């Protein structure tokens, strides 16, 4: 039994040997977390086997002898006498089916006594005939060399005949360099997830097949996505959610003997892509959202999308609908089980929580032993239970950190008990809305007179609204990145902070911030002091130099430029090294200014980052941007370059406000030196391709 590779565990690891088996179970049950070419596996129930059972499993007498010798090397006679192995079979489900009708499987034999697990691969054709792959039998073993030192070993039965396709048959170097280190890490951490396994409620093989079909069908939408959001994330996420629902509903029809496809309403449908996919796949339904999106016009008339504010009330019940969907439905999330329960006894729901909302405002944490996300999921599950649903939890396979969904597929009470359960629901909602510490969020939401209850009324009758504190979001999305603040307000904050930073150097006793022209870029034959060096600056390096100044690409006029590097004594005067923490900057501003900034996402720090021509914000501290830096900062690297049509479209802050003006000549600066230097923007508008889907 040749040992191919071994890796040692960190010293003092207390999780072994139990952690080893936990790590092995991850590789057995969820190999797709390591092998990205797999969608998952389907595993049979395990059973204890002995040598006779193993002989029946392997069929081939010669292979049985070799495999048995491979597995029992080092085992004692007493160990061999009992049934030493726990056996199961897993079937690989590749993301892209490259095997046709053949199934690729593995017999998994766990030997708990010797701390080893053996994998015996075989292929099964459409007729059920199996053929074993002797050359790909391998084993992973936990070894305890002494009382303190543990290691993990990888062994193979026949290295020379090893076959690899990167899917069901990984490469041996990959097993050594990728799998084993991950097994060591998993075994060391040995922590269980707060949530269920991914796709635990669905047959993974059906999900994989459906996902590939939908992905190929709708991937073209990535190229024509008209929204400002990331197209790849939103398109593939909605394709995955649609896949989940389609497979779930197909299983439901098969279980209940139904032929008609389930109807649905997506509450808070957003871009409407999920509605579009489900409708195209044959399910009647519609989406409702408070704001219309640009992409809605691209779907066609068959995709029904309504622009309407949803207020939980009698006006928003859906008695003829099979399923209600809440995909990142924000403030509607806790209400969706309630709306489904009150719509009809047969109405079901699917909800994918994201932002944390209670019935009448932001969700307030009540426990510290759970993560905030887990606590909120438990809260929605509690709402579902109170509403009378048998609640299922599952984890989706989507590109998001918040991918736990809840489903209410059936009720936990009889239809005749509806009045009693309704009283329970009403009492629960009332207790949540009137609990101490609950504050209603009103600052960012307003009630339009035509969108309160869906019919033009505004809760005029008692009991028409279920949550007195609930308010839908604004129909017009509020811009909260400081871009909508008054220009005079922003300029005032920028000038006050910049003056404070420049003034710190002026008052430190070492020089004045007004020594601006004692060093910098010049265009004459200026002779520098003896202690400095005057290099020639080529066009490419000067462009880089200017990028550091403005965060913008430059197109410079031809000419010879020289840079005068001041002496070290002058450098500190020329570019102040002083900085302020964000909290210190906040102390410079009045309470009314801070109150306005608090309403913006990111507040003061966002405003300072937006003015990147003047400031550099890094590590929670604010600096005047240092133009001498040869390497761009992390934030500058991420900044997208602008087109030439954007140059000279804004005034240069340093030319207008610095005591010595801008150290660059007007023709070399990306910003305009005065109103006469301003140019109209000639950036081309974003073209949107309107293609049929």
XYZ file of C-alpha atoms in Angstrom:
693
model
C 0.000 0.000 0.000
C 2.068 2.976 -1.245
C 1.768 6.121 0.823
C 1.520 9.086 -1.510
C 1.332 11.993 0.880
C 0.998 12.837 4.528
C 0.285 16.047 6.386
C 0.622 16.782 10.092
C -2.029 18.339 12.275
C -1.213 21.435 14.344
C 0.188 20.658 17.755
C -2.268 20.440 20.615
C -5.258 19.635 18.393
C -8.047 18.553 20.769
C -10.716 17.724 18.173
C -9.251 14.370 17.065
C -10.234 11.702 16.292
C -13.878 12.878 16.150
C -12.897 15.859 14.046
C -11.382 13.532 11.451
C -14.695 11.791 10.870
C -16.533 15.099 10.732
C -14.141 16.250 8.008
C -14.480 12.960 6.127
C -18.273 13.338 6.186
C -17.943 16.733 4.496
C -15.906 15.175 1.688
C -18.338 12.262 1.384
C -21.611 14.181 1.542
C -20.571 17.546 0.060
C -17.600 17.050 -2.283
C -18.759 20.034 -4.344
C -17.389 22.423 -1.714
C -13.916 21.333 -2.871
C -14.483 19.970 -6.368
C -16.250 22.805 -8.180
C -17.054 20.574 -11.152
C -19.542 18.659 -9.039
C -23.049 19.740 -8.159
C -23.283 17.215 -5.326
C -23.762 13.527 -4.601
C -26.572 11.160 -3.770
C -25.679 8.785 -0.937
C -27.327 5.565 0.174
C -27.883 4.634 3.795
C -24.866 3.083 5.485
C -24.738 -0.473 6.811
C -22.144 -2.563 8.610
C -20.393 -5.168 6.449
C -17.794 -7.911 6.868
C -15.523 -9.730 4.421
C -18.344 -11.863 3.016
C -20.462 -8.809 2.341
C -17.472 -7.101 0.733
C -16.913 -10.109 -1.550
C -20.493 -9.750 -2.814
C -20.062 -6.020 -3.325
C -16.896 -6.334 -5.402
C -17.867 -9.400 -7.455
C -14.351 -9.859 -8.863
C -12.422 -12.385 -6.693
C -9.014 -10.996 -7.692
C -10.072 -7.445 -6.950
C -11.598 -8.552 -3.662
C -8.272 -10.053 -2.548
C -6.280 -6.951 -3.485
C -8.810 -4.556 -1.974
C -9.084 -6.578 1.233
C -5.317 -6.610 1.671
C -5.292 -2.855 0.993
C -7.890 -2.194 3.689
C -6.775 -4.514 6.498
C -3.051 -3.784 6.432
C -2.071 -3.295 10.056
C -5.394 -4.596 11.431
C -5.389 -7.107 14.274
C -7.088 -10.481 14.061
C -9.612 -9.443 16.679
C -10.502 -6.453 14.602
C -11.039 -8.561 11.469
C -13.353 -10.995 13.248
C -16.218 -8.517 13.644
C -17.915 -6.456 10.935
C -15.228 -3.778 10.713
C -16.623 -1.522 8.001
C -19.546 0.826 7.625
C -20.461 0.783 3.945
C -22.389 3.236 1.772
C -22.512 4.160 -1.907
C -22.465 7.677 -3.306
C -23.388 8.717 -6.848
C -21.634 11.746 -8.317
C -23.747 14.494 -9.863
C -21.571 16.654 -12.144
C -22.491 20.247 -12.920
C -22.218 19.488 -16.613
C -23.181 15.954 -17.613
C -20.182 14.574 -19.456
C -20.954 10.883 -18.853
C -24.186 10.407 -20.782
C -26.396 7.739 -19.226
C -23.571 6.155 -17.227
C -23.485 6.745 -13.483
C -20.214 7.191 -11.627
C -20.307 5.885 -8.081
C -18.061 5.037 -5.150
C -18.287 2.387 -2.467
C -17.248 4.061 0.778
C -15.918 1.845 3.556
C -15.349 3.484 6.939
C -13.125 1.606 9.367
C -13.721 3.320 12.712
C -11.386 0.951 14.555
C -8.339 1.768 12.435
C -9.326 5.412 11.704
C -9.363 5.006 7.930
C -11.807 5.358 5.056
C -11.488 3.638 1.674
C -13.036 4.749 -1.626
C -13.717 2.141 -4.339
C -15.021 3.772 -7.564
C -17.124 2.005 -10.168
C -19.283 2.873 -13.159
C -22.830 1.720 -13.807
C -24.395 1.761 -17.281
C -28.047 2.285 -18.179
C -28.735 -1.452 -17.779
C -27.303 -1.528 -14.259
C -24.085 -3.332 -15.149
C -21.207 -2.209 -12.913
C -17.505 -2.085 -13.732
C -14.977 -1.401 -10.968
C -11.990 0.909 -11.407
C -9.213 -0.871 -9.545
C -6.629 1.756 -10.442
C -8.555 4.531 -8.637
C -9.019 2.917 -5.222
C -7.600 5.184 -2.539
C -7.629 5.515 1.220
C -7.374 8.336 3.764
C -6.077 7.392 7.221
C -5.654 9.221 10.513
C -2.369 8.253 12.156
C -1.284 8.842 15.737
C 2.495 8.543 15.798
C 2.688 9.205 19.511
C 0.402 10.511 22.186
C 0.664 14.091 20.931
C 1.333 14.065 17.159
C -1.386 13.348 14.602
C -1.088 13.135 10.825
C -3.227 12.385 7.794
C -2.055 9.937 5.126
C -3.206 9.414 1.540
C -2.634 5.947 0.034
C -3.547 4.444 -3.358
C -3.830 0.816 -4.407
C -2.248 1.287 -7.823
C -0.620 4.612 -8.627
C 0.576 3.618 -12.102
C -2.929 2.865 -13.412
C -4.603 5.925 -11.891
C -7.103 7.597 -14.242
C -8.270 11.198 -13.902
C -10.921 13.321 -15.614
C -11.145 16.062 -12.974
C -14.792 15.333 -12.164
C -15.568 11.929 -10.648
C -11.910 10.934 -10.817
C -9.695 13.682 -9.346
C -5.977 13.884 -9.962
C -3.677 12.440 -7.326
C -1.724 15.718 -6.938
C -5.055 17.482 -6.357
C -5.975 15.018 -3.612
C -2.622 15.696 -1.967
C -2.377 19.461 -2.364
C -6.040 20.492 -2.116
C -8.164 17.864 -0.405
C -5.884 16.774 2.442
C -5.108 20.309 3.718
C -8.833 21.059 3.726
C -9.557 17.875 5.645
C -6.973 18.905 8.237
C -8.542 22.354 8.544
C -12.075 20.978 8.824
C -10.978 18.390 11.378
C -9.181 21.050 13.413
C -12.062 23.508 13.386
C -14.659 20.776 13.845
C -17.560 23.211 13.939
C -21.052 22.464 12.787
C -23.114 24.872 10.726
C -26.033 26.745 12.240
C -28.121 25.806 9.211
C -29.116 22.776 7.213
C -27.098 21.389 4.322
C -27.487 22.922 0.896
C -30.470 21.684 -1.139
C -31.493 19.298 1.636
C -35.165 19.265 0.552
C -34.599 18.521 -3.140
C -33.147 15.730 -5.268
C -29.781 17.213 -6.196
C -29.564 15.397 -9.528
C -32.807 16.995 -10.734
C -31.698 20.392 -9.490
C -28.375 20.115 -11.324
C -30.013 19.179 -14.613
C -32.617 21.934 -14.363
C -30.054 24.569 -13.379
C -27.859 23.868 -16.401
C -30.866 24.099 -18.704
C -32.016 27.435 -17.272
C -28.499 28.840 -17.112
C -27.956 28.156 -20.813
C -31.367 29.598 -21.613
C -31.078 32.883 -19.714
C -27.332 33.607 -19.580
C -27.652 36.070 -22.482
C -29.354 38.496 -20.104
C -26.004 39.201 -18.478
C -24.869 41.019 -21.635
C -27.895 43.310 -21.867
C -28.559 44.003 -18.179
C -29.719 47.652 -18.020
C -29.680 48.065 -14.232
C -26.741 49.429 -12.235
C -26.559 46.199 -10.184
C -24.080 43.411 -10.927
C -25.636 41.405 -13.789
C -23.805 38.142 -13.163
C -24.773 38.023 -9.500
C -28.440 38.870 -10.039
C -29.011 36.804 -13.176
C -27.401 33.618 -11.886
C -28.884 34.062 -8.423
C -32.397 34.361 -9.821
C -31.748 31.415 -12.151
C -30.755 29.343 -9.105
C -33.819 30.454 -7.109
C -36.078 29.719 -10.068
C -34.457 26.288 -10.402
C -35.126 25.567 -6.748
C -38.791 26.542 -7.014
C -39.374 24.665 -10.274
C -37.908 21.431 -8.875
C -39.760 21.934 -5.582
C -43.064 22.439 -7.388
C -42.453 19.463 -9.679
C -41.882 17.278 -6.625
C -45.047 18.682 -5.048
C -47.119 17.864 -8.130
C -45.746 14.328 -8.212
C -46.412 13.849 -4.488
C -50.002 15.161 -4.652
C -50.828 13.771 -8.092
C -51.422 17.230 -9.591
C -51.228 18.090 -13.275
C -51.832 21.862 -13.266
C -48.771 24.019 -12.625
C -48.737 26.039 -9.436
C -49.605 29.730 -9.568
C -47.565 32.330 -7.701
C -47.267 35.975 -6.695
C -43.821 37.463 -6.045
C -44.176 40.206 -3.414
C -41.402 42.767 -3.758
C -40.240 41.309 -7.077
C -37.524 43.921 -7.722
C -36.063 43.476 -11.198
C -38.731 40.878 -11.994
C -36.340 38.325 -13.472
C -37.573 35.539 -11.180
C -41.157 36.246 -12.292
C -40.016 36.251 -15.918
C -38.292 32.857 -15.634
C -41.112 31.163 -13.732
C -43.672 32.504 -16.214
C -41.619 31.349 -19.192
C -41.382 27.894 -17.653
C -45.156 27.573 -17.588
C -46.252 28.780 -14.151
C -48.972 31.455 -14.105
C -48.109 34.343 -11.833
C -47.194 37.971 -11.412
C -44.830 40.220 -9.515
C -45.565 43.331 -7.470
C -43.068 45.975 -6.437
C -43.266 49.551 -5.245
C -40.858 50.717 -7.968
C -40.755 49.984 -11.646
C -37.363 48.880 -13.019
C -35.914 49.650 -16.431
C -35.554 45.971 -17.233
C -39.307 45.397 -16.946
C -39.812 46.759 -20.463
C -37.507 44.071 -21.863
C -39.508 41.055 -20.729
C -42.550 41.352 -22.934
C -46.280 41.309 -22.197
C -46.345 37.706 -20.996
C -44.442 38.682 -17.818
C -46.952 40.391 -15.524
C -45.352 43.003 -13.283
C -47.216 45.643 -11.273
C -45.904 48.858 -9.763
C -47.739 49.106 -6.472
C -46.945 49.591 -2.797
C -47.934 46.590 -0.704
C -49.475 47.213 2.701
C -50.382 44.093 4.724
C -54.163 44.361 4.877
C -57.376 42.818 3.577
C -56.669 44.511 0.241
C -53.590 42.353 -0.307
C -54.865 38.806 0.020
C -54.407 36.229 -2.725
C -57.025 33.489 -2.199
C -56.590 32.005 -5.679
C -52.808 31.767 -5.511
C -50.885 28.596 -4.682
C -47.560 30.144 -3.613
C -46.417 33.521 -2.320
C -42.745 34.352 -2.893
C -40.587 36.733 -0.893
C -37.144 36.990 -2.496
C -35.175 39.583 -0.494
C -38.491 41.246 0.269
C -37.088 43.379 3.127
C -39.891 44.953 5.224
C -42.446 42.493 3.777
C -40.484 39.408 4.879
C -42.204 38.752 8.253
C -45.592 39.539 6.716
C -45.434 36.971 3.911
C -46.310 33.953 6.132
C -49.159 36.050 7.567
C -50.478 37.043 4.136
C -50.218 33.440 2.932
C -52.019 32.110 6.022
C -54.851 34.629 5.696
C -55.189 34.315 1.911
C -56.458 30.728 2.002
C -55.937 27.455 3.828
C -54.166 26.022 0.761
C -51.818 28.963 0.130
C -48.130 28.187 0.671
C -45.085 30.446 0.811
C -41.368 30.632 0.051
C -39.268 33.365 1.642
C -35.556 34.167 1.357
C -34.789 36.660 4.163
C -32.105 39.258 3.668
C -32.447 42.572 5.521
C -33.680 42.353 9.101
C -37.209 43.738 9.529
C -39.891 43.139 12.124
C -43.595 43.745 11.511
C -43.356 47.467 12.235
C -39.750 48.497 11.732
C -36.197 47.255 12.022
C -35.680 43.958 13.801
C -34.216 44.359 17.284
C -31.790 41.686 18.483
C -32.803 39.827 21.632
C -30.088 37.178 21.927
C -26.314 37.348 21.893
C -25.525 33.632 21.714
C -26.575 33.393 18.055
C -25.435 35.279 15.005
C -27.778 38.077 13.988
C -28.625 36.202 10.792
C -29.457 32.956 12.624
C -31.558 34.851 15.147
C -33.542 36.512 12.358
C -34.092 33.215 10.536
C -35.407 31.750 13.783
C -37.708 34.747 14.159
C -39.241 34.225 10.694
C -39.589 30.512 11.480
C -41.403 31.464 14.690
C -43.752 33.726 12.720
C -44.424 30.846 10.353
C -45.156 28.492 13.226
C -47.540 30.955 14.861
C -49.311 31.402 11.534
C -49.993 27.672 11.472
C -47.394 26.362 9.018
C -45.230 23.288 9.193
C -42.017 25.162 8.460
C -39.102 23.769 6.469
C -35.648 25.335 6.284
C -33.174 24.866 3.469
C -30.013 26.441 2.130
C -29.901 27.595 -1.495
C -26.920 27.357 -3.800
C -26.651 31.026 -4.758
C -23.820 33.613 -4.829
C -24.903 35.245 -1.579
C -23.999 35.038 2.094
C -27.700 35.095 2.998
C -29.034 31.985 1.318
C -31.228 30.289 3.918
C -34.859 29.997 2.822
C -37.994 29.076 4.728
C -40.991 27.267 3.276
C -44.510 26.751 4.519
C -45.850 23.836 2.460
C -48.575 22.603 4.793
C -50.542 23.595 7.915
C -50.246 22.261 11.430
C -53.979 22.629 12.161
C -57.303 21.650 10.638
C -59.386 24.076 8.591
C -62.075 24.030 11.293
C -59.557 25.523 13.758
C -58.983 28.614 11.607
C -60.753 31.108 13.952
C -58.629 30.087 16.938
C -55.397 30.212 14.938
C -56.350 33.626 13.554
C -56.717 34.983 17.074
C -53.271 33.597 17.840
C -51.801 35.354 14.794
C -53.408 38.690 15.631
C -52.224 38.543 19.249
C -48.674 37.696 18.190
C -48.469 40.555 15.674
C -49.878 43.009 18.202
C -47.366 41.901 20.835
C -44.462 42.385 18.418
C -45.578 45.857 17.354
C -46.145 47.076 20.924
C -43.130 45.440 22.591
C -40.825 47.745 24.587
C -37.955 49.112 22.498
C -39.753 48.696 19.168
C -39.460 51.854 17.093
C -41.256 52.421 13.839
C -39.006 53.414 10.963
C -40.559 56.454 9.351
C -37.706 58.641 8.195
C -37.164 57.030 4.806
C -40.744 56.052 3.988
C -43.834 57.963 3.014
C -47.389 56.879 2.296
C -48.555 57.946 -1.146
C -52.285 58.434 -1.197
C -52.642 56.128 -4.181
C -50.564 53.204 -2.946
C -51.491 52.344 0.603
C -53.829 49.395 0.210
C -53.695 48.736 -3.478
C -57.135 50.199 -4.132
C -56.507 53.874 -3.435
C -57.716 53.815 0.175
C -55.470 54.763 3.074
C -56.502 52.575 5.990
C -59.669 54.547 6.428
C -61.641 51.777 8.118
C -60.796 50.073 11.399
C -58.991 46.794 10.928
C -58.181 47.445 7.274
C -54.460 47.453 8.081
C -52.935 44.656 10.150
C -49.876 46.570 11.338
C -50.510 50.166 12.379
C -46.778 50.945 12.288
C -46.019 49.361 8.916
C -45.216 51.699 6.060
C -44.114 50.727 2.550
C -40.948 52.210 1.155
C -40.931 55.235 -1.124
C -41.953 54.754 -4.721
C -38.945 56.861 -5.727
C -35.736 55.328 -4.414
C -33.869 57.721 -2.176
C -30.252 58.389 -3.105
C -28.324 57.980 0.135
C -24.667 57.992 -0.918
C -24.231 61.735 -0.225
C -24.590 62.443 -3.958
C -27.962 64.146 -3.478
C -26.804 66.488 -0.734
C -26.771 70.211 -1.635
C -23.539 71.230 -3.348
C -22.991 74.143 -0.977
C -23.375 71.806 1.990
C -20.778 69.351 0.639
C -18.348 72.114 -0.320
C -18.614 73.604 3.155
C -17.789 70.297 4.870
C -14.875 69.636 2.500
C -13.408 73.108 2.994
C -13.717 72.936 6.781
C -12.003 69.536 7.016
C -9.268 70.484 4.528
C -8.510 73.735 6.335
C -8.251 71.841 9.616
C -5.759 69.371 8.120
C -3.681 72.088 6.436
C -3.796 74.225 9.566
C -2.347 71.410 11.660
C 0.921 71.726 9.724
C 0.851 75.508 9.906
C 0.674 75.409 13.681
C 3.210 72.687 14.390
C 6.129 75.116 14.524
C 7.917 73.470 11.571
C 6.550 75.451 8.697
C 3.441 76.728 7.031
C 1.044 74.997 4.723
C 1.364 78.070 2.558
C 4.830 76.878 1.441
C 3.024 75.274 -1.503
C 5.310 76.459 -4.319
C 8.517 75.580 -2.522
C 8.354 72.280 -4.304
C 6.321 70.615 -6.974
C 6.012 70.365 -10.726
C 7.543 73.123 -12.788
C 7.936 73.749 -16.494
C 10.998 75.988 -16.441
C 14.690 75.467 -16.043
C 14.286 76.048 -12.307
C 17.463 75.080 -10.461
C 16.701 73.088 -7.321
C 18.646 73.351 -4.100
C 21.862 71.399 -3.905
C 20.318 68.786 -1.645
C 17.609 67.843 -4.117
C 17.555 65.949 -7.375
C 15.827 67.067 -10.558
C 14.942 64.045 -12.722
C 13.220 64.212 -16.086
C 9.663 62.857 -15.944
C 8.462 60.973 -19.018
C 4.866 61.077 -20.222
C 3.913 57.638 -18.888
C 5.261 58.291 -15.406
C 3.647 61.720 -15.345
C 0.290 60.152 -16.210
C 0.749 57.816 -13.275
C 1.686 60.795 -11.123
C -1.508 62.587 -12.103
C -3.604 59.479 -11.520
C -2.510 59.649 -7.914
C -3.673 63.214 -7.758
C -7.116 62.882 -9.192
C -7.902 59.217 -9.525
C -8.535 59.920 -13.248
C -6.724 59.022 -16.490
C -5.049 61.935 -18.250
C -4.317 62.821 -21.850
C -1.396 65.225 -21.711
C -0.142 67.700 -24.228
C 3.354 67.038 -25.609
C 6.148 68.769 -23.771
C 9.129 68.299 -21.556
C 8.352 68.427 -17.832
C 10.631 68.411 -14.854
C 9.910 67.485 -11.281
C 11.578 69.262 -8.407
C 11.772 67.015 -5.378
C 12.163 69.283 -2.343
C 14.573 68.558 0.409
C 13.357 66.427 3.291
C 12.919 69.564 5.371
C 10.650 71.078 2.767
C 8.701 67.903 2.051
C 6.840 67.982 5.355
C 5.906 71.603 4.710
C 4.864 70.923 1.141
C 2.682 67.902 1.871
C 1.278 67.857 5.400
C 1.582 64.419 6.963
C -0.963 65.195 9.655
C -4.212 63.282 9.766
C -7.439 63.173 11.714
C -9.553 60.219 12.709
C -13.093 60.180 11.351
C -14.388 60.800 14.863
C -12.085 63.831 15.199
C -13.369 65.146 11.889
C -16.925 64.717 13.164
C -15.975 66.881 16.137
C -15.252 69.743 13.756
C -18.823 69.751 12.436
C -22.024 71.065 13.946
C -24.858 68.897 15.222
C -27.173 69.834 12.358
C -24.511 68.847 9.814
C -23.956 65.505 11.531
C -27.692 64.903 11.674
C -27.991 65.317 7.906
C -24.975 63.082 7.268
C -26.336 60.382 9.549
C -29.228 59.866 7.134
C -26.790 58.927 4.374
C -25.320 55.456 3.911
C -21.834 55.657 5.358
C -22.392 59.178 6.624
C -19.366 61.443 6.950
C -16.913 58.827 5.705
C -18.874 58.416 2.464
C -18.800 62.166 1.851
C -15.035 62.275 2.370
C -14.445 59.286 0.094
C -16.618 60.851 -2.597
C -14.229 63.817 -2.590
C -11.232 61.638 -3.408
C -9.529 64.490 -5.284
C -8.944 66.182 -1.922
C -8.898 63.430 0.697
C -7.545 59.979 1.252
C -9.477 57.938 3.836
C -7.636 54.879 5.023
C -7.705 52.889 8.226
C -10.294 55.184 9.749
C -8.107 58.269 9.294
C -8.408 61.203 6.907
C -5.425 62.672 5.040
C -4.914 65.386 2.464
C -4.077 63.386 -0.659
C -0.303 63.110 -1.057
C 0.580 63.567 -4.726
C 4.114 62.275 -4.362
C 3.012 58.704 -3.740
C 4.511 56.464 -6.401
C 2.143 53.586 -5.765
C -1.629 54.071 -5.890
C -3.621 53.359 -2.792
C -5.960 50.431 -2.522
C -9.038 52.594 -3.043
C -7.504 54.223 -6.138
C -6.756 50.858 -7.742
C -10.429 49.871 -7.466
C -11.623 53.151 -8.939
C -12.770 52.767 -12.531
C -10.986 55.008 -15.061
C -13.173 57.578 -16.747
C -13.408 58.295 -20.446
C -11.651 61.293 -22.030
C -15.008 63.031 -22.300
C -15.076 63.444 -18.516
C -11.870 65.500 -18.298
C -12.088 69.194 -17.388
C -15.773 68.829 -16.526
C -15.266 69.745 -12.858
C -13.378 72.532 -11.153
C -10.034 71.796 -9.533
C -10.466 72.090 -5.775
C -6.831 72.958 -5.156
C -6.825 75.696 -7.779
C -9.906 77.244 -6.183
C -9.224 76.751 -2.479
C -5.598 76.023 -1.658
C -3.637 79.124 -0.573
C -1.039 78.517 -3.316
C -3.423 77.029 -5.890
C -2.822 73.850 -7.873
C 0.850 72.909 -8.349
C 0.088 71.606 -11.841
C -0.245 73.673 -14.950
C -3.775 73.985 -16.310
C -3.010 71.891 -19.397
C -1.683 69.068 -17.192
C -4.475 68.934 -14.616
C -7.491 66.702 -15.120
C -9.720 69.339 -13.546
C -10.620 72.792 -14.800
C -8.589 75.769 -13.563
C -11.427 78.269 -13.559
C -14.745 78.554 -15.370
C -13.045 79.372 -18.673
C -11.311 75.979 -18.565
C -14.518 73.962 -18.116
C -15.625 71.671 -20.926
C -19.000 70.039 -21.522
C -19.090 66.317 -20.853
C -18.793 64.225 -24.005
C -19.021 60.821 -22.378
C -21.127 58.468 -24.516
C -24.395 57.363 -22.976
C -24.717 53.715 -22.010
C -26.346 51.794 -24.805
C -29.015 49.291 -23.842
C -29.680 46.414 -26.206
C -33.353 45.567 -26.279
C -33.453 41.956 -27.348
C -36.229 39.432 -26.964
C -35.806 36.759 -24.330
